């Protein structure tokens, strides 16, 4: 292997644009160099950048642009650099702008002129586009793993609560009784859609732009299909202009991330309400909560509160990317350097939020009796009484009016419908008989009556959980 006489982390020449400075008569202004640099944040691409470079060098040797010895020197040098970075022994230099030039410069220090041949047939434009796609592909896979863990946690908690009755709400007012298991399955459905969106997004992420060079392709006899195979891409980009300037895939991911955070925020809002003294529906273990510096009784649901707040920053990340791209002409523009931080922030925020939820959800402890008592308040079986009358031949609108009058009596006497006497109910309709208490006015009768796919009956919730496990196996196969 050819080596350079320069020490491993020797300073660059005074010309700060040394990697591309042939056209320039003076060095880049120091402030401009720092202002335009991206290495402070894009260094997290190092694994993908090195993997892409190894695949590129392997392809160049295959088509005869590099010798096998040059290829081997490059691969060995890049592997050593990766080890240096992972050991914390790599000096990231702002004067070298970005992750790509830092690694290439270090490679040239290590193996000499052969390192300068690595960039043959490519540009930083298609290199960064490739790195982002490789990085995002890996992150999507990690996020999908967290989604699966959270979904399984929801199913496990739902399975323990198929018979736990709670009030269902519309307008945050008591509407009808549901089972806690059924409510948890609603959260599960949100996350299934999130999974499907991410999996679909991944297909468009997994297309390789490498080989598009700066914007028009390259004159070298490259084999893009071979490079794509080495890097695990499903396809290559069809148009070089589009390939180097496209960030749709990042916008699409951020849109999917925003929806995930919106769903987690909705779940968080319910958990925050349910843990309050006014609800007391669930307990969140202490390890997911904090206290107050002044009020010793406080147990604050900080994890769901923080996730509810973090949803806003991910929404902002999406808007940042859309705004970034909306006015750009083809092909690559320096504006695109601003694509990384909103993408990174969305990735980090979604990953952390899902990890917290995946740990917290299975640990929730429902207060079963309190939930049941809450379902008995607010006349949650009123619709069941109307349905009872309809089944006895009353038109639904008339049944609605009859039950409304019964509810008014209940409000006046501060009693639930089930607490009114048969005589009191019969003053509104003589079709109401003693069986009304078993067939319509008990919580169990209400939930059991909704015995169809998508319904809240315990039988249907159990069946839905079984189907959900099968769906997960298919989703993540």
Coordinates of N, CA, C and O in Angstrom, one line a residue, residues 82-182:
X82 N -12.6 4.2 8.7 CA -13.9 3.9 9.5 C -13.5 3.5 10.9 O -14.2 3.9 11.9
X83 N -12.5 2.7 11.1 CA -12.1 2.3 12.4 C -11.6 3.5 13.2 O -11.9 3.6 14.4
X84 N -10.9 4.4 12.6 CA -10.4 5.6 13.3 C -11.6 6.5 13.8 O -11.6 6.9 14.9
X85 N -12.6 6.6 12.9 CA -13.8 7.4 13.3 C -14.5 6.8 14.5 O -14.9 7.4 15.4
X86 N -14.7 5.5 14.4 CA -15.4 4.7 15.4 C -14.7 4.7 16.7 O -15.3 4.6 17.8
X87 N -13.4 4.8 16.7 CA -12.6 4.9 17.9 C -12.4 6.3 18.4 O -11.8 6.5 19.5
X88 N -13.0 7.3 17.7 CA -12.9 8.7 18.1 C -11.5 9.3 17.8 O -11.2 10.3 18.4
X89 N -10.8 8.7 16.9 CA -9.4 9.2 16.6 C -9.3 10.0 15.3 O -8.2 10.2 14.8
X90 N -10.5 10.4 14.8 CA -10.5 11.1 13.5 C -10.8 12.5 13.7 O -11.7 12.9 14.5
X91 N -9.9 13.4 13.1 CA -10.1 14.8 13.2 C -11.0 15.4 12.1 O -10.6 15.3 10.9
X92 N -12.2 15.8 12.4 CA -13.1 16.4 11.5 C -12.7 17.9 11.3 O -12.6 18.6 12.2
X93 N -12.4 18.3 10.0 CA -11.9 19.6 9.7 C -13.0 20.4 9.0 O -13.4 20.0 7.9
X94 N -13.3 21.6 9.5 CA -14.3 22.5 8.8 C -13.8 23.0 7.5 O -14.5 23.1 6.5
X95 N -12.4 23.2 7.4 CA -11.9 23.7 6.1 C -12.1 22.7 5.0 O -12.0 23.0 3.8
X96 N -12.4 21.4 5.3 CA -12.7 20.4 4.3 C -14.2 20.3 4.0 O -14.6 19.3 3.3
X97 N -14.9 21.1 4.6 CA -16.4 21.3 4.3 C -17.3 20.2 4.8 O -18.2 20.5 5.5
X98 N -17.1 19.0 4.3 CA -18.1 18.0 4.5 C -17.5 16.6 4.8 O -16.3 16.5 4.8
X99 N -18.4 15.7 5.1 CA -17.9 14.3 5.4 C -17.2 13.7 4.3 O -16.2 13.0 4.5
X100 N -17.6 14.0 3.0 CA -17.0 13.4 1.9 C -15.5 13.8 1.7 O -14.6 13.0 1.5
X101 N -15.3 15.1 1.8 CA -13.9 15.6 1.5 C -13.0 15.3 2.7 O -11.8 15.2 2.6
X102 N -13.6 15.3 3.9 CA -12.8 14.9 5.1 C -12.3 13.5 4.9 O -11.1 13.2 5.1
X103 N -13.1 12.6 4.5 CA -12.7 11.2 4.3 C -11.8 11.0 3.2 O -10.8 10.3 3.2
X104 N -12.1 11.7 2.1 CA -11.2 11.6 0.9 C -9.8 12.2 1.2 O -8.8 11.6 0.7
X105 N -9.8 13.3 1.9 CA -8.5 13.9 2.2 C -7.7 12.9 3.1 O -6.5 12.8 2.9
X106 N -8.3 12.4 4.1 CA -7.6 11.4 5.0 C -7.2 10.2 4.2 O -6.1 9.7 4.4
X107 N -8.0 9.7 3.2 CA -7.6 8.6 2.4 C -6.3 8.9 1.6 O -5.4 8.1 1.5
X108 N -6.3 10.1 1.1 CA -5.1 10.5 0.3 C -3.9 10.6 1.2 O -2.8 10.3 0.8
X109 N -4.1 11.1 2.4 CA -2.9 11.1 3.3 C -2.4 9.7 3.6 O -1.2 9.5 3.7
X110 N -3.3 8.8 3.7 CA -2.9 7.4 4.0 C -2.3 6.6 2.8 O -1.3 5.9 3.0
X111 N -2.9 6.8 1.6 CA -2.5 5.9 0.5 C -1.9 6.7 -0.7 O -1.6 6.1 -1.7
X112 N -1.8 8.0 -0.5 CA -1.2 8.7 -1.6 C -2.1 9.0 -2.8 O -3.3 9.1 -2.6
X113 N -1.5 9.1 -4.0 CA -2.2 9.5 -5.2 C -3.4 8.6 -5.5 O -4.4 9.0 -6.1
X114 N -3.3 7.3 -5.1 CA -4.4 6.4 -5.4 C -5.7 7.0 -4.8 O -6.8 6.8 -5.3
X115 N -5.6 7.6 -3.6 CA -6.8 8.2 -3.0 C -7.5 9.2 -3.8 O -8.7 9.3 -3.7
X116 N -6.7 9.9 -4.6 CA -7.3 10.9 -5.5 C -8.0 10.3 -6.7 O -8.8 11.0 -7.3
X117 N -7.8 9.1 -6.9 CA -8.5 8.4 -8.0 C -9.9 8.0 -7.7 O -10.7 7.6 -8.5
X118 N -10.2 7.9 -6.4 CA -11.5 7.4 -5.9 C -12.7 8.2 -6.5 O -13.7 7.7 -6.7
X119 N -12.5 9.5 -6.7 CA -13.6 10.4 -7.1 C -13.9 10.3 -8.6 O -14.8 11.0 -9.1
X120 N -13.1 9.5 -9.3 CA -13.3 9.3 -10.7 C -14.7 8.9 -11.0 O -15.2 7.9 -10.4
X121 N -15.4 9.6 -11.9 CA -16.7 9.1 -12.4 C -17.9 9.5 -11.4 O -19.0 9.0 -11.6
X122 N -17.6 10.3 -10.4 CA -18.7 10.7 -9.6 C -18.5 12.2 -9.1 O -17.4 12.8 -9.3
X123 N -19.5 12.8 -8.5 CA -19.4 14.1 -8.0 C -19.9 14.1 -6.6 O -20.6 13.2 -6.1
X124 N -19.6 15.2 -5.8 CA -20.2 15.3 -4.5 C -21.7 15.3 -4.6 O -22.4 15.0 -3.6
X125 N -22.3 15.8 -5.7 CA -23.7 15.9 -5.9 C -24.4 14.5 -5.8 O -25.4 14.3 -5.1
X126 N -23.9 13.6 -6.6 CA -24.5 12.2 -6.6 C -24.0 11.4 -5.3 O -24.7 10.5 -4.8
X127 N -22.8 11.8 -4.8 CA -22.3 11.1 -3.6 C -23.2 11.4 -2.4 O -23.6 10.5 -1.7
X128 N -23.5 12.7 -2.2 CA -24.3 13.1 -1.0 C -25.7 12.5 -1.2 O -26.4 12.1 -0.2
X129 N -26.2 12.6 -2.4 CA -27.6 12.0 -2.6 C -27.6 10.5 -2.3 O -28.6 10.0 -1.8
X130 N -26.6 9.8 -2.6 CA -26.5 8.4 -2.3 C -26.3 8.2 -0.8 O -27.0 7.3 -0.2
X131 N -25.5 9.0 -0.2 CA -25.3 8.9 1.3 C -26.6 9.1 2.0 O -26.9 8.3 3.0
X132 N -27.4 10.1 1.6 CA -28.6 10.4 2.3 C -29.6 9.2 2.2 O -30.2 8.8 3.2
X133 N -29.6 8.7 1.0 CA -30.6 7.5 0.8 C -30.1 6.3 1.6 O -31.0 5.6 2.2
X134 N -28.8 6.0 1.6 CA -28.4 4.9 2.4 C -28.6 5.1 3.9 O -29.1 4.2 4.6
X135 N -28.4 6.3 4.3 CA -28.6 6.6 5.8 C -30.1 6.5 6.1 O -30.4 5.9 7.1
X136 N -30.9 7.2 5.3 CA -32.3 7.2 5.6 C -32.9 5.7 5.5 O -33.8 5.4 6.3
X137 N -32.4 4.9 4.6 CA -32.9 3.6 4.5 C -32.6 2.8 5.8 O -33.4 2.1 6.3
X138 N -31.4 3.0 6.3 CA -31.0 2.4 7.6 C -31.9 2.9 8.7 O -32.4 2.1 9.6
X139 N -32.2 4.2 8.8 CA -33.0 4.7 9.9 C -34.4 4.3 9.8 O -35.1 4.0 10.8
X140 N -34.9 4.2 8.6 CA -36.3 3.7 8.4 C -36.4 2.3 8.9 O -37.4 1.9 9.6
X141 N -35.4 1.5 8.7 CA -35.5 0.1 9.2 C -35.5 0.1 10.7 O -36.2 -0.7 11.3
X142 N -34.7 1.0 11.3 CA -34.6 1.0 12.8 C -36.0 1.5 13.3 O -36.5 1.0 14.3
X143 N -36.6 2.5 12.7 CA -37.8 3.1 13.1 C -39.0 2.0 13.0 O -39.8 1.9 13.8
X144 N -38.9 1.3 11.9 CA -39.9 0.2 11.7 C -39.8 -0.8 12.8 O -40.8 -1.4 13.3
X145 N -38.6 -1.1 13.3 CA -38.4 -2.0 14.4 C -39.0 -1.5 15.7 O -39.6 -2.3 16.4
X146 N -38.9 -0.2 15.9 CA -39.5 0.4 17.1 C -41.0 0.4 17.0 O -41.7 0.2 18.0
X147 N -41.5 0.7 15.8 CA -43.0 0.6 15.6 C -43.5 -0.8 15.9 O -44.5 -0.9 16.5
X148 N -42.8 -1.8 15.4 CA -43.3 -3.1 15.6 C -43.3 -3.4 17.1 O -44.2 -4.0 17.7
X149 N -42.2 -3.0 17.8 CA -42.2 -3.2 19.3 C -43.3 -2.5 20.0 O -44.0 -3.1 20.9
X150 N -43.6 -1.3 19.6 CA -44.8 -0.6 20.2 C -46.1 -1.3 19.9 O -47.0 -1.4 20.8
X151 N -46.2 -1.7 18.6 CA -47.5 -2.4 18.3 C -47.7 -3.7 19.1 O -48.8 -3.9 19.5
X152 N -46.6 -4.4 19.2 CA -46.8 -5.6 20.0 C -47.1 -5.3 21.5 O -47.9 -6.1 22.1
X153 N -46.5 -4.2 22.0 CA -46.8 -3.8 23.4 C -48.3 -3.4 23.5 O -49.0 -3.8 24.5
X154 N -48.9 -2.8 22.5 CA -50.3 -2.4 22.5 C -51.1 -3.7 22.5 O -52.1 -3.7 23.2
X155 N -50.8 -4.6 21.6 CA -51.6 -5.8 21.5 C -51.5 -6.6 22.8 O -52.5 -7.2 23.3
X156 N -50.4 -6.7 23.5 CA -50.3 -7.3 24.8 C -51.1 -6.7 25.8 O -51.8 -7.4 26.6
X157 N -51.1 -5.4 25.9 CA -52.0 -4.7 26.9 C -53.5 -4.8 26.5 O -54.3 -5.0 27.4
X158 N -53.8 -4.8 25.2 CA -55.2 -5.0 24.8 C -55.7 -6.4 25.2 O -56.8 -6.5 25.6
X159 N -54.8 -7.4 25.0 CA -55.2 -8.7 25.3 C -55.6 -8.9 26.8 O -56.4 -9.7 27.2
X160 N -55.0 -8.1 27.7 CA -55.3 -8.2 29.1 C -56.5 -7.4 29.4 O -57.0 -7.5 30.6
X161 N -57.1 -6.6 28.5 CA -58.2 -5.7 28.8 C -59.3 -5.8 27.8 O -60.0 -4.8 27.6
X162 N -59.6 -7.1 27.3 CA -60.7 -7.2 26.4 C -62.0 -7.0 27.1 O -63.0 -6.7 26.5
X163 N -62.1 -7.2 28.4 CA -63.3 -7.1 29.2 C -63.4 -5.8 30.0 O -64.3 -5.6 30.7
X164 N -62.3 -5.0 30.0 CA -62.3 -3.8 30.8 C -63.1 -2.7 30.1 O -62.8 -2.3 29.0
X165 N -64.2 -2.3 30.8 CA -65.1 -1.3 30.2 C -64.7 0.1 30.6 O -64.4 0.3 31.8
X166 N -64.8 1.0 29.7 CA -64.5 2.4 29.9 C -65.5 3.2 29.1 O -66.1 2.7 28.2
X167 N -65.6 4.5 29.4 CA -66.4 5.3 28.5 C -65.7 5.6 27.2 O -64.5 5.9 27.2
X168 N -66.4 5.5 26.1 CA -65.9 6.1 24.9 C -66.4 7.5 24.7 O -67.5 7.9 25.2
X169 N -65.6 8.3 24.1 CA -66.0 9.8 24.0 C -66.1 10.3 22.6 O -65.5 9.8 21.6
X170 N -67.0 11.2 22.4 CA -67.0 12.1 21.2 C -67.1 13.5 21.8 O -67.8 13.7 22.8
X171 N -66.4 14.5 21.2 CA -66.4 15.8 21.7 C -65.9 15.8 23.2 O -66.2 16.8 23.9
X172 N -65.1 14.8 23.6 CA -64.6 14.6 24.9 C -65.8 14.5 25.9 O -65.6 14.8 27.1
X173 N -67.0 14.2 25.4 CA -68.1 13.9 26.3 C -68.4 12.4 26.2 O -68.3 11.8 25.2
X174 N -68.9 11.9 27.3 CA -69.3 10.4 27.4 C -70.3 10.1 26.3 O -71.3 10.8 26.1
X175 N -69.9 9.1 25.5 CA -70.8 8.8 24.3 C -71.4 7.4 24.5 O -72.6 7.2 24.7
X176 N -70.6 6.3 24.4 CA -71.0 5.0 24.6 C -69.9 4.2 25.3 O -68.7 4.5 25.2
X177 N -70.3 3.1 25.9 CA -69.3 2.2 26.6 C -68.4 1.5 25.5 O -68.9 1.1 24.5
X178 N -67.1 1.4 25.8 CA -66.2 0.6 24.9 C -65.4 -0.2 25.9 O -65.4 0.1 27.1
X179 N -64.6 -1.1 25.3 CA -63.6 -1.8 26.1 C -62.3 -1.1 25.9 O -62.0 -0.5 24.9
X180 N -61.5 -1.1 27.0 CA -60.1 -0.5 26.9 C -59.3 -1.2 25.9 O -58.5 -0.6 25.1
X181 N -59.5 -2.5 25.7 CA -58.8 -3.3 24.7 C -59.1 -2.7 23.3 O -58.3 -2.6 22.4
X182 N -60.4 -2.4 23.1 CA -60.9 -1.8 21.8 C -60.2 -0.5 21.6 O -59.8 -0.2 20.4

